[in-house]
Amino acid sequence: MEDEKFDAIVVGAGPAGSAAAYTMAKAGMSVVVFERGDYPGAKNVMGGVLFREAVEGVFGKFWEEGAPLERPVVDQRLWMLGQESVVTAGFRTQAFAAPPYNAFTVLRAQLDPWFAKQAEDAGAYLITETQVTDLVFDDTGRVIGVRTGREGDLFADVVIMAEGINAFATVKAGLRRDFTMENAALAVKEIHALPPETINDRFNLRDGEGATILLLGEFSHDMMGSGFIYTNRDTLSVGVGAIVSHLVETKVRPNDVLDEMKKHPAVQPLLAGSEIKEYSAHLIPEVKYSELPRPYGDGYMLVGDTAGYVNFLFQEGCNLAIASGGMAGRAAVEAWERKDYSAASLSTYQQKLDDSFVLQDLYELRNGPAFFRNHREFFGIYPRMLNQAAEDLLTVSGLSKKTVGMSILRDLHRQRPFWRVGKDMFDAVRAFI
Amino acid sequence: MKLEDKLFLDKFTRDERSHIDIVSDDVCRRCPDKPCTIVCPADVYHWEGDHIVVSYENCIECGACRLICPYNNIACTMPRGGFGVQYRYG
């Protein structure tokens, strides 16, 4: 394949890369996609919930086209765990059980091949088991191709980097600084097999309905971290994640944090008798808006996790990846039509991101990452206080309700003085509004 | 279930050559906390007497090790194309 030239090269056949490749191939561009795994998705992990809207924007009505989806999410729960107690909140609606749906649970190793297949069917050429090690530049500093482990050098007018968070080639080429342990979270996850009827019973679901549980509390050792349990068709996705620097300073093993959450008396019955099928780990970008890289330049664009597009608060990543991949694809098609792949020409990608939920949401949440790193009480003390207060309130003790109420207030105040609570809330309002 | 048993469930295509290198054993000797031996989710790093032993065959390719080493002493890349972990669920 020496010296062959394509209109576009995409590095990485995850959702962002396939969205870009599909968009370009459909418009008639010649596109080659490199994937280092044996198949798309072989290296990919997420919780994972796939939100319908952004995916439909690129791939159309994928839920009618045979995309391997697990269950539509109808029930979203928040569990704040105490030592042996839990305070819960949640939202369930039947509206999310019917087309066009809001979100689906998915398994990435099974879903990603479907996205890649859409790109292939549109005419893109997928090369698996091949790692892109370097970018190739011309004398003027423009990206003109890629160097691969197996296929030698390959050239294109535009290269779209969809390598995922680790983005070795992107960082090596100086197109993005490497993330640090402060702006990445590490998640570990297990797949638990259970019969579908058992999942339905334990989670109060019918066939074709799914639930998600977001867990906070004691198991996170006061780190900025959380856990999750998602219902798939005949498996559960069970995992925990925390900021990498918090794991380092807390000196805890991610696998131990996961095992601790699984032992909680409210969690354990959900998993009882299951067979573990797989153990996985993945990094998640949690980058400040002001530290996001410039996502384009002469002859290249960055999409998805490579560009750091994750909404940490709403736990959205895949839809930002697919939306950004689609936008980069459209920007490339426009550049192809005017035969100009300069940074100025590709800057329409930035414009599209700025005009969309991708960068608008990240801008709105720009103070969020710093806020939660400095206010870890939301992961430790507050769930603890809530559990204590609920237990005191609901324990029938022979004392008058007024006496109990006063004693709860005194206890809460001792754990975190009310002026501190007030300041936390004030900071929260300031960070997010 | 122990971590080594969990890792046993995963499908790997093992390369005979390591994609992870410790740059200098001297640096590890001076490293007080050795965070790689704790935070790596696949137990790739073990302190054995006077140096770190790297069980690269266990690596599930998260990339955390290169972020946590306080001395940038872990040269971690990804396995060559076609090698390493191949998730079936993901």
Short mmCIF file of C-alpha atoms in Angstrom, two decimals:
data_model
loop_
_atom_site.label_atom_id
_atom_site.label_comp_id
_atom_site.label_asym_id
_atom_site.label_seq_id
_atom_site.Cartn_x
_atom_site.Cartn_y
_atom_site.Cartn_z
CA MET A 1 0.00 0.00 0.00
CA GLU A 2 3.08 2.21 -0.24
CA ASP A 3 2.35 5.72 -1.44
CA GLU A 4 -1.34 5.28 -1.93
CA LYS A 5 -3.37 8.40 -1.37
CA PHE A 6 -6.90 8.70 -0.06
CA ASP A 7 -9.15 11.69 0.49
CA ALA A 8 -9.26 10.93 4.22
CA ILE A 9 -7.67 8.67 6.82
CA VAL A 10 -9.43 7.99 10.13
CA VAL A 11 -7.33 6.67 13.02
CA GLY A 12 -9.50 4.50 15.26
CA ALA A 13 -12.77 2.66 14.51
CA GLY A 14 -14.63 3.63 17.68
CA PRO A 15 -17.91 5.56 17.50
CA ALA A 16 -16.25 8.93 16.76
CA GLY A 17 -14.05 7.50 14.00
CA SER A 18 -16.87 5.51 12.42
CA ALA A 19 -19.19 8.55 12.54
CA ALA A 20 -16.58 10.61 10.68
CA ALA A 21 -15.79 7.82 8.19
CA TYR A 22 -19.47 7.15 7.52
CA THR A 23 -20.22 10.84 6.92
CA MET A 24 -17.29 11.26 4.51
CA ALA A 25 -17.77 7.98 2.63
CA LYS A 26 -21.48 8.66 2.15
CA ALA A 27 -20.61 11.99 0.50
CA GLY A 28 -18.32 10.18 -1.94
CA MET A 29 -14.88 10.69 -0.40
CA SER A 30 -12.37 7.83 -0.44
CA VAL A 31 -11.79 6.91 3.20
CA VAL A 32 -9.55 4.42 4.99
CA VAL A 33 -10.03 3.62 8.69
CA PHE A 34 -7.29 2.07 10.84
CA GLU A 35 -8.14 0.01 13.91
CA ARG A 36 -5.52 -1.58 16.17
CA GLY A 37 -7.86 -4.25 17.59
CA ASP A 38 -8.82 -7.50 15.84
CA TYR A 39 -12.23 -5.88 15.27
CA PRO A 40 -13.75 -2.47 16.06
CA GLY A 41 -14.61 -2.35 19.77
CA ALA A 42 -12.01 -4.95 20.77
CA LYS A 43 -10.22 -2.31 22.88
CA ASN A 44 -13.23 -0.25 23.85
CA VAL A 45 -15.10 0.00 27.13
CA MET A 46 -17.78 2.25 28.53
CA GLY A 47 -20.45 1.94 31.23
CA GLY A 48 -22.37 2.13 29.00
CA VAL A 49 -25.37 4.16 28.11
CA LEU A 50 -25.83 5.32 24.53
CA PHE A 51 -28.04 8.40 24.15
CA ARG A 52 -30.21 8.20 21.07
CA GLU A 53 -30.34 11.78 19.83
CA ALA A 54 -26.76 12.41 18.68
CA VAL A 55 -26.44 8.90 17.22
CA GLU A 56 -29.60 9.36 15.17
CA GLY A 57 -28.18 12.65 13.88
CA VAL A 58 -25.34 10.75 12.19
CA PHE A 59 -26.55 7.19 11.61
CA GLY A 60 -30.34 7.65 11.28
CA LYS A 61 -32.84 5.35 12.99
CA PHE A 62 -30.21 2.88 14.19
CA TRP A 63 -32.62 1.13 16.59
CA GLU A 64 -34.65 -0.05 13.58
CA GLU A 65 -31.59 -1.06 11.57
CA GLY A 66 -30.29 -3.91 13.68
CA ALA A 67 -27.76 -2.06 15.87
CA PRO A 68 -26.91 -4.38 18.78
CA LEU A 69 -28.62 -2.55 21.65
CA GLU A 70 -29.23 -4.12 25.04
CA ARG A 71 -32.23 -2.42 26.70
CA PRO A 72 -33.89 1.02 26.36
CA VAL A 73 -33.36 2.87 29.65
CA VAL A 74 -36.72 3.60 31.30
CA ASP A 75 -35.59 3.85 34.92
CA GLN A 76 -32.65 5.96 36.16
CA ARG A 77 -31.82 5.64 39.84
CA LEU A 78 -29.41 7.42 42.16
CA TRP A 79 -28.26 5.51 45.22
CA MET A 80 -26.34 7.22 48.01
CA LEU A 81 -24.83 4.44 50.04
CA GLY A 82 -24.04 4.51 53.74
CA GLN A 83 -22.13 1.75 55.49
CA GLU A 84 -25.15 -0.58 55.43
CA SER A 85 -27.91 1.77 54.31
CA VAL A 86 -28.97 3.63 51.20
CA VAL A 87 -30.90 6.81 50.37
CA THR A 88 -32.42 6.58 46.90
CA ALA A 89 -33.86 8.87 44.26
CA GLY A 90 -34.84 8.21 40.69
CA PHE A 91 -36.93 8.84 37.64
CA ARG A 92 -38.92 6.30 35.62
CA THR A 93 -41.09 6.92 32.62
CA GLN A 94 -42.79 4.67 30.10
CA ALA A 95 -42.17 7.40 27.51
CA PHE A 96 -38.56 6.16 27.30
CA ALA A 97 -39.71 2.58 26.55
CA ALA A 98 -41.11 3.49 23.13
CA PRO A 99 -39.60 4.87 19.90
CA PRO A 100 -37.69 7.07 19.42
CA TYR A 101 -36.33 6.19 22.90
CA ASN A 102 -33.99 8.34 24.99
CA ALA A 103 -31.07 6.01 25.67
CA PHE A 104 -30.01 2.38 25.50
CA THR A 105 -27.63 0.25 27.50
CA VAL A 106 -24.96 -1.14 25.18
CA LEU A 107 -21.83 -3.30 25.12
CA ARG A 108 -19.12 -1.58 23.12
CA ALA A 109 -17.32 -4.65 21.80
CA GLN A 110 -20.62 -5.62 20.20
CA LEU A 111 -21.90 -2.17 19.22
CA ASP A 112 -18.75 -0.65 17.67
CA PRO A 113 -18.57 -3.23 14.84
CA TRP A 114 -22.06 -2.13 13.78
CA PHE A 115 -21.01 1.55 13.51
CA ALA A 116 -17.90 0.52 11.56
CA LYS A 117 -20.05 -1.63 9.30
CA GLN A 118 -22.19 1.40 8.42
CA ALA A 119 -19.02 3.24 7.37
CA GLU A 120 -17.85 0.21 5.35
CA ASP A 121 -21.23 -0.16 3.65
CA ALA A 122 -21.00 3.52 2.69
CA GLY A 123 -17.67 2.77 0.99
CA ALA A 124 -15.01 3.31 3.68
CA TYR A 125 -12.13 0.84 3.74
CA LEU A 126 -11.50 -0.65 7.24
CA ILE A 127 -8.07 -2.06 8.12
CA THR A 128 -7.98 -3.86 11.48
CA GLU A 129 -5.05 -5.18 13.57
CA THR A 130 -3.04 -2.17 12.48
CA GLN A 131 -1.65 0.46 14.78
CA VAL A 132 -0.92 3.99 13.58
CA THR A 133 2.36 4.88 15.27
CA ASP A 134 3.05 8.34 13.84
CA LEU A 135 1.64 11.12 11.75
CA VAL A 136 3.50 12.20 8.61
CA PHE A 137 4.01 15.93 8.05
CA ASP A 138 5.24 17.86 5.00
CA ASP A 139 7.85 20.65 5.15
CA THR A 140 5.25 23.26 5.99
CA GLY A 141 4.00 21.35 9.04
CA ARG A 142 0.83 20.11 7.40
CA VAL A 143 -0.37 16.58 8.25
CA ILE A 144 -0.27 14.55 5.03
CA GLY A 145 -0.58 10.96 6.20
CA VAL A 146 0.08 8.29 8.80
CA ARG A 147 2.78 5.72 9.54
CA THR A 148 1.49 2.29 10.52
CA GLY A 149 3.00 -0.77 12.10
CA ARG A 150 2.06 -3.12 9.23
CA GLU A 151 1.08 -1.17 6.14
CA GLY A 152 3.88 1.38 5.95
CA ASP A 153 3.02 5.01 5.17
CA LEU A 154 -0.34 6.01 3.85
CA PHE A 155 -1.30 9.48 2.63
CA ALA A 156 -4.48 11.54 2.62
CA ASP A 157 -5.67 15.13 2.29
CA VAL A 158 -7.10 15.06 5.80
CA VAL A 159 -6.42 12.82 8.81
CA ILE A 160 -9.05 12.48 11.56
CA MET A 161 -7.65 11.34 14.89
CA ALA A 162 -10.17 9.15 16.75
CA GLU A 163 -7.67 7.24 18.85
CA GLY A 164 -9.53 7.43 22.13
CA ILE A 165 -8.24 9.01 25.33
CA ASN A 166 -4.68 7.66 25.24
CA ALA A 167 -4.11 9.09 21.74
CA PHE A 168 -0.44 8.09 21.51
CA ALA A 169 0.06 9.20 17.90
CA THR A 170 -1.77 12.50 18.45
CA VAL A 171 0.30 13.35 21.53
CA LYS A 172 3.56 12.19 19.92
CA ALA A 173 2.88 14.46 16.95
CA GLY A 174 2.32 17.39 19.32
CA LEU A 175 -1.31 17.96 18.30
CA ARG A 176 -2.49 17.61 21.90
CA ARG A 177 -0.79 17.62 25.28
CA ASP A 178 -1.07 14.35 27.16
CA PHE A 179 -3.77 14.33 29.82
CA THR A 180 -2.62 14.26 33.42
CA MET A 181 -3.81 12.15 36.33
CA GLU A 182 -5.82 15.17 37.53
CA ASN A 183 -7.90 15.31 34.34
CA ALA A 184 -8.62 11.65 33.81
CA ALA A 185 -10.74 9.15 35.72
CA LEU A 186 -10.03 5.43 35.84
CA ALA A 187 -12.99 3.06 35.72
CA VAL A 188 -13.05 -0.69 36.23
CA LYS A 189 -16.01 -2.81 35.26
CA GLU A 190 -17.33 -6.36 35.37
CA ILE A 191 -19.91 -8.10 33.22
CA HIS A 192 -22.27 -10.28 35.30
CA ALA A 193 -24.40 -12.84 33.48
CA LEU A 194 -27.92 -13.51 34.78
CA PRO A 195 -31.07 -14.85 33.08
CA PRO A 196 -33.19 -12.00 31.61
CA GLU A 197 -36.16 -12.94 33.83
CA THR A 198 -33.98 -12.66 36.93
CA ILE A 199 -32.82 -9.20 35.82
CA ASN A 200 -36.47 -8.20 35.17
CA ASP A 201 -37.50 -9.38 38.65
CA ARG A 202 -34.62 -7.83 40.56
CA PHE A 203 -34.85 -4.47 38.82
CA ASN A 204 -38.65 -4.32 38.46
CA LEU A 205 -38.54 -4.37 34.66
CA ARG A 206 -40.39 -5.99 31.77
CA ASP A 207 -38.69 -7.36 28.66
CA GLY A 208 -37.42 -4.47 26.58
CA GLU A 209 -36.97 -2.16 29.57
CA GLY A 210 -33.71 -1.25 31.24
CA ALA A 211 -32.54 0.46 34.40
CA THR A 212 -29.41 2.35 35.41
CA ILE A 213 -28.20 2.96 38.95
CA LEU A 214 -25.61 5.62 39.72
CA LEU A 215 -24.04 4.98 43.13
CA LEU A 216 -22.25 7.38 45.45
CA GLY A 217 -21.03 6.92 48.98
CA GLU A 218 -18.78 5.14 51.42
CA PHE A 219 -17.09 2.78 48.94
CA SER A 220 -15.53 5.74 47.12
CA HIS A 221 -13.26 6.58 50.11
CA ASP A 222 -14.09 10.31 49.71
CA MET A 223 -12.55 10.31 46.24
CA MET A 224 -14.31 12.09 43.38
CA GLY A 225 -15.78 8.85 42.15
CA SER A 226 -18.96 6.91 41.64
CA GLY A 227 -20.26 3.48 40.78
CA PHE A 228 -22.76 2.18 38.28
CA ILE A 229 -25.00 -0.82 37.64
CA TYR A 230 -26.64 -1.06 34.22
CA THR A 231 -29.03 -3.75 33.04
CA ASN A 232 -28.22 -5.35 29.71
CA ARG A 233 -30.35 -8.08 28.11
CA ASP A 234 -28.82 -11.02 29.98
CA THR A 235 -25.92 -9.35 31.76
CA LEU A 236 -25.30 -6.49 34.19
CA SER A 237 -22.51 -3.94 33.74
CA VAL A 238 -21.13 -3.20 37.21
CA GLY A 239 -18.30 -0.76 37.77
CA VAL A 240 -16.67 2.10 39.66
CA GLY A 241 -14.54 5.03 38.61
CA ALA A 242 -12.52 7.75 40.32
CA ILE A 243 -10.14 10.55 39.38
CA VAL A 244 -6.73 8.94 38.85
CA SER A 245 -4.90 11.38 41.14
CA HIS A 246 -7.40 10.61 43.92
CA LEU A 247 -6.69 6.88 43.58
CA VAL A 248 -2.98 7.66 43.84
CA GLU A 249 -3.28 9.83 46.95
CA THR A 250 -5.86 7.56 48.63
CA LYS A 251 -3.67 4.52 47.84
CA VAL A 252 -6.56 2.22 47.00
CA ARG A 253 -6.80 -0.44 44.32
CA PRO A 254 -9.60 0.19 41.84
CA ASN A 255 -10.56 -3.48 41.95
CA ASP A 256 -10.91 -3.30 45.76
CA VAL A 257 -13.20 -0.28 45.46
CA LEU A 258 -15.39 -2.26 43.05
CA ASP A 259 -15.44 -5.31 45.34
CA GLU A 260 -16.37 -3.09 48.28
CA MET A 261 -19.34 -1.63 46.40
CA LYS A 262 -20.46 -5.11 45.34
CA LYS A 263 -20.50 -6.25 48.99
CA HIS A 264 -22.90 -3.51 50.09
CA PRO A 265 -26.10 -5.13 51.44
CA ALA A 266 -28.26 -3.17 48.98
CA VAL A 267 -26.09 -4.12 45.99
CA GLN A 268 -25.22 -7.71 46.77
CA PRO A 269 -28.75 -9.18 46.20
CA LEU A 270 -28.83 -7.64 42.70
CA LEU A 271 -25.73 -9.63 41.74
CA ALA A 272 -26.31 -12.82 43.73
CA GLY A 273 -25.65 -16.01 41.76
CA SER A 274 -24.32 -14.17 38.71
CA GLU A 275 -21.40 -15.43 36.66
CA ILE A 276 -18.66 -12.89 35.93
CA LYS A 277 -17.82 -12.94 32.23
CA GLU A 278 -15.29 -10.15 31.77
CA TYR A 279 -13.19 -7.61 33.69
CA SER A 280 -12.18 -4.37 32.01
CA ALA A 281 -10.65 -0.98 32.72
CA HIS A 282 -10.63 2.31 30.86
CA LEU A 283 -9.66 5.95 31.32
CA ILE A 284 -12.24 8.73 30.95
CA PRO A 285 -11.25 12.33 30.12
CA GLU A 286 -12.39 14.93 32.67
CA VAL A 287 -10.73 17.92 31.12
CA LYS A 288 -11.36 21.57 32.00
CA TYR A 289 -12.98 23.48 29.16
CA SER A 290 -10.06 25.92 29.14
CA GLU A 291 -7.62 23.03 28.68
CA LEU A 292 -9.36 21.36 25.74
CA PRO A 293 -7.02 21.15 22.74
CA ARG A 294 -7.60 23.05 19.51
CA PRO A 295 -9.39 20.29 17.57
CA TYR A 296 -8.14 21.09 14.08
CA GLY A 297 -5.12 22.30 12.14
CA ASP A 298 -3.53 21.99 8.70
CA GLY A 299 -4.71 18.63 7.39
CA TYR A 300 -6.11 17.16 10.61
CA MET A 301 -8.96 17.13 13.13
CA LEU A 302 -9.36 15.57 16.62
CA VAL A 303 -12.65 13.93 17.63
CA GLY A 304 -14.24 12.16 20.62
CA ASP A 305 -12.10 11.23 23.63
CA THR A 306 -8.96 12.25 21.73
CA ALA A 307 -10.25 15.83 21.92
CA GLY A 308 -11.45 15.34 25.54
CA TYR A 309 -15.18 15.63 24.80
CA VAL A 310 -16.85 14.07 27.83
CA ASN A 311 -19.61 15.56 29.95
CA PHE A 312 -18.52 14.27 33.35
CA LEU A 313 -21.58 15.52 35.25
CA PHE A 314 -24.19 13.88 33.03
CA GLN A 315 -21.87 10.98 32.24
CA GLU A 316 -22.13 11.47 28.49
CA GLY A 317 -19.21 10.58 26.24
CA CYS A 318 -20.30 8.37 23.38
CA ASN A 319 -22.86 10.86 22.09
CA LEU A 320 -20.31 13.68 22.16
CA ALA A 321 -17.91 11.36 20.33
CA ILE A 322 -20.45 10.54 17.61
CA ALA A 323 -21.63 14.15 17.30
CA SER A 324 -18.05 15.46 17.03
CA GLY A 325 -17.14 12.68 14.58
CA GLY A 326 -20.12 13.59 12.41
CA MET A 327 -19.19 17.28 12.51
CA ALA A 328 -15.56 16.58 11.63
CA GLY A 329 -16.82 14.39 8.78
CA ARG A 330 -19.00 17.21 7.45
CA ALA A 331 -16.19 19.74 7.81
CA ALA A 332 -13.97 17.36 5.81
CA VAL A 333 -16.61 17.00 3.09
CA GLU A 334 -16.85 20.80 2.82
CA ALA A 335 -13.05 21.05 2.63
CA TRP A 336 -13.04 18.33 -0.04
CA GLU A 337 -15.59 20.26 -2.09
CA ARG A 338 -13.47 23.40 -2.01
CA LYS A 339 -10.21 21.41 -2.26
CA ASP A 340 -8.74 23.29 0.69
CA TYR A 341 -7.61 21.32 3.74
CA SER A 342 -5.83 24.17 5.50
CA ALA A 343 -6.50 24.99 9.14
CA ALA A 344 -8.61 27.95 8.00
CA SER A 345 -10.77 25.67 5.87
CA LEU A 346 -11.13 22.99 8.58
CA SER A 347 -12.00 25.63 11.20
CA THR A 348 -15.64 25.08 10.19
CA TYR A 349 -15.34 22.03 12.48
CA GLN A 350 -14.71 24.32 15.45
CA GLN A 351 -17.68 26.43 14.36
CA LYS A 352 -19.96 23.38 14.28
CA LEU A 353 -18.77 22.29 17.74
CA ASP A 354 -19.31 25.80 19.13
CA ASP A 355 -22.84 25.88 17.71
CA SER A 356 -23.78 22.47 19.15
CA PHE A 357 -24.44 20.92 22.54
CA VAL A 358 -20.91 19.45 22.49
CA LEU A 359 -18.98 22.59 23.38
CA GLN A 360 -21.97 24.52 24.73
CA ASP A 361 -22.53 21.91 27.47
CA LEU A 362 -18.81 21.67 28.24
CA TYR A 363 -18.66 25.47 28.44
CA GLU A 364 -21.60 25.58 30.86
CA LEU A 365 -19.88 22.98 33.03
CA ARG A 366 -16.47 24.63 32.73
CA ASN A 367 -16.10 25.13 36.50
CA GLY A 368 -17.52 21.73 37.36
CA PRO A 369 -14.37 19.60 37.36
CA ALA A 370 -12.52 22.01 39.68
CA PHE A 371 -15.60 22.41 41.88
CA PHE A 372 -15.97 18.70 42.58
CA ARG A 373 -12.23 18.17 43.04
CA ASN A 374 -12.34 20.86 45.76
CA HIS A 375 -15.67 19.76 47.21
CA ARG A 376 -15.27 16.06 47.76
CA GLU A 377 -17.87 16.22 50.55
CA PHE A 378 -20.44 15.51 47.81
CA PHE A 379 -18.91 12.03 47.48
CA GLY A 380 -18.26 11.28 51.15
CA ILE A 381 -19.64 13.42 53.95
CA TYR A 382 -22.97 14.36 52.34
CA PRO A 383 -24.07 10.82 51.44
CA ARG A 384 -23.01 9.80 54.98
CA MET A 385 -24.99 12.67 56.57
CA LEU A 386 -28.07 11.87 54.48
CA ASN A 387 -28.02 8.23 55.52
CA GLN A 388 -27.53 9.12 59.18
CA ALA A 389 -30.34 11.68 59.12
CA ALA A 390 -32.73 9.26 57.36
CA GLU A 391 -31.97 6.51 59.84
CA ASP A 392 -32.46 8.80 62.85
CA LEU A 393 -35.68 10.21 61.43
CA LEU A 394 -37.17 6.80 60.61
CA THR A 395 -36.09 5.03 63.81
CA VAL A 396 -39.09 4.92 66.13
CA SER A 397 -37.47 5.47 69.49
CA GLY A 398 -40.09 6.66 71.94
CA LEU A 399 -38.69 10.18 71.74
CA SER A 400 -40.90 12.96 70.44
CA LYS A 401 -40.46 13.89 66.75
CA LYS A 402 -39.34 17.34 67.81
CA THR A 403 -36.60 15.94 70.05
CA VAL A 404 -35.44 13.63 67.25
CA GLY A 405 -35.49 16.52 64.77
CA MET A 406 -33.34 18.71 67.02
CA SER A 407 -30.91 15.90 67.62
CA ILE A 408 -30.59 15.23 63.86
CA LEU A 409 -29.84 18.91 63.25
CA ARG A 410 -27.21 18.88 66.01
CA ASP A 411 -25.58 15.76 64.54
CA LEU A 412 -25.56 17.18 61.04
CA HIS A 413 -24.07 20.43 62.30
CA ARG A 414 -21.33 18.51 64.08
CA GLN A 415 -20.43 16.58 60.93
CA ARG A 416 -20.37 19.68 58.77
CA PRO A 417 -21.19 23.08 60.29
CA PHE A 418 -24.13 24.75 58.60
CA TRP A 419 -22.03 27.69 57.48
CA ARG A 420 -19.86 25.21 55.57
CA VAL A 421 -22.94 23.58 54.03
CA GLY A 422 -24.16 27.04 53.04
CA LYS A 423 -20.79 27.83 51.50
CA ASP A 424 -20.72 24.51 49.61
CA MET A 425 -24.14 25.28 48.16
CA PHE A 426 -23.13 28.85 47.33
CA ASP A 427 -19.99 27.55 45.57
CA ALA A 428 -22.11 25.00 43.70
CA VAL A 429 -24.50 27.65 42.47
CA ARG A 430 -21.58 29.84 41.44
CA ALA A 431 -19.84 26.98 39.64
CA PHE A 432 -22.82 25.90 37.59
CA ILE A 433 -24.94 29.01 37.00
CA MET B 1 -13.36 -13.47 43.03
CA LYS B 2 -9.65 -12.59 43.12
CA LEU B 3 -8.25 -10.13 40.60
CA GLU B 4 -6.07 -12.76 38.93
CA ASP B 5 -9.16 -14.92 38.39
CA LYS B 6 -11.02 -11.96 36.89
CA LEU B 7 -8.15 -11.33 34.48
CA PHE B 8 -8.22 -15.01 33.55
CA LEU B 9 -11.73 -14.42 32.11
CA ASP B 10 -10.46 -11.91 29.56
CA LYS B 11 -9.37 -12.89 26.08
CA PHE B 12 -5.78 -11.95 25.24
CA THR B 13 -3.63 -12.39 22.17
CA ARG B 14 -0.23 -12.43 23.86
CA ASP B 15 2.73 -10.78 22.19
CA GLU B 16 6.14 -12.22 23.01
CA ARG B 17 7.47 -8.72 23.31
CA SER B 18 6.54 -6.25 26.04
CA HIS B 19 4.87 -2.94 25.21
CA ILE B 20 5.83 -1.58 28.65
CA ASP B 21 9.33 -0.67 29.82
CA ILE B 22 10.70 0.66 33.08
CA VAL B 23 13.11 3.38 32.02
CA SER B 24 15.44 3.15 35.05
CA ASP B 25 15.33 0.70 37.97
CA ASP B 26 17.28 3.26 40.03
CA VAL B 27 14.35 5.66 39.84
CA CYS B 28 11.95 2.96 41.16
CA ARG B 29 14.30 2.28 44.09
CA ARG B 30 14.03 5.94 45.12
CA CYS B 31 10.25 6.06 44.58
CA PRO B 32 8.63 5.99 48.05
CA ASP B 33 5.02 5.07 47.24
CA LYS B 34 5.32 3.07 44.00
CA PRO B 35 1.75 4.03 42.94
CA CYS B 36 1.95 1.76 39.87
CA THR B 37 1.86 -1.26 42.20
CA ILE B 38 -1.45 -0.03 43.66
CA VAL B 39 -3.43 1.84 41.03
CA CYS B 40 -2.83 -0.37 37.96
CA PRO B 41 -6.19 -2.19 37.71
CA ALA B 42 -4.60 -5.34 36.27
CA ASP B 43 -1.75 -5.82 38.76
CA VAL B 44 0.87 -5.45 36.04
CA TYR B 45 3.48 -3.92 38.40
CA HIS B 46 5.08 -5.79 41.29
CA TRP B 47 7.97 -4.73 43.50
CA GLU B 48 10.34 -7.65 43.86
CA GLY B 49 13.31 -6.85 46.10
CA ASP B 50 15.07 -4.17 44.14
CA HIS B 51 13.13 -3.65 40.95
CA ILE B 52 9.65 -3.57 39.42
CA VAL B 53 8.57 -6.71 37.58
CA VAL B 54 6.24 -5.88 34.68
CA SER B 55 3.63 -8.55 33.88
CA TYR B 56 2.72 -6.91 30.58
CA GLU B 57 0.67 -9.97 29.54
CA ASN B 58 -1.96 -8.91 32.15
CA CYS B 59 -2.29 -5.40 30.72
CA ILE B 60 -5.85 -4.42 29.76
CA GLU B 61 -4.57 -1.24 28.09
CA CYS B 62 -6.20 1.50 30.16
CA GLY B 63 -3.13 3.76 30.02
CA ALA B 64 -3.29 4.85 33.68
CA CYS B 65 0.29 3.76 34.48
CA ARG B 66 1.93 6.45 32.41
CA LEU B 67 -0.19 9.11 34.17
CA ILE B 68 0.52 7.91 37.73
CA CYS B 69 4.27 7.40 37.64
CA PRO B 70 5.61 10.48 39.48
CA TYR B 71 8.90 10.26 37.59
CA ASN B 72 7.62 9.45 34.09
CA ASN B 73 9.60 6.27 34.47
CA ILE B 74 7.09 3.99 32.76
CA ALA B 75 7.42 3.91 28.98
CA CYS B 76 4.03 2.46 28.14
CA THR B 77 2.70 2.19 24.61
CA MET B 78 -0.07 -0.01 23.28
CA PRO B 79 0.58 -3.57 22.07
CA ARG B 80 1.22 -3.99 18.35
CA GLY B 81 -1.84 -4.25 16.10
CA GLY B 82 -3.65 -7.55 16.63
CA PHE B 83 -2.12 -8.18 20.08
CA GLY B 84 -3.23 -7.53 23.64
CA VAL B 85 -6.69 -7.68 25.18
CA GLN B 86 -9.65 -8.36 22.87
CA TYR B 87 -12.83 -7.47 24.76
CA ARG B 88 -15.91 -9.55 23.93
CA TYR B 89 -18.35 -7.35 25.91
CA GLY B 90 -16.51 -4.06 26.45
#
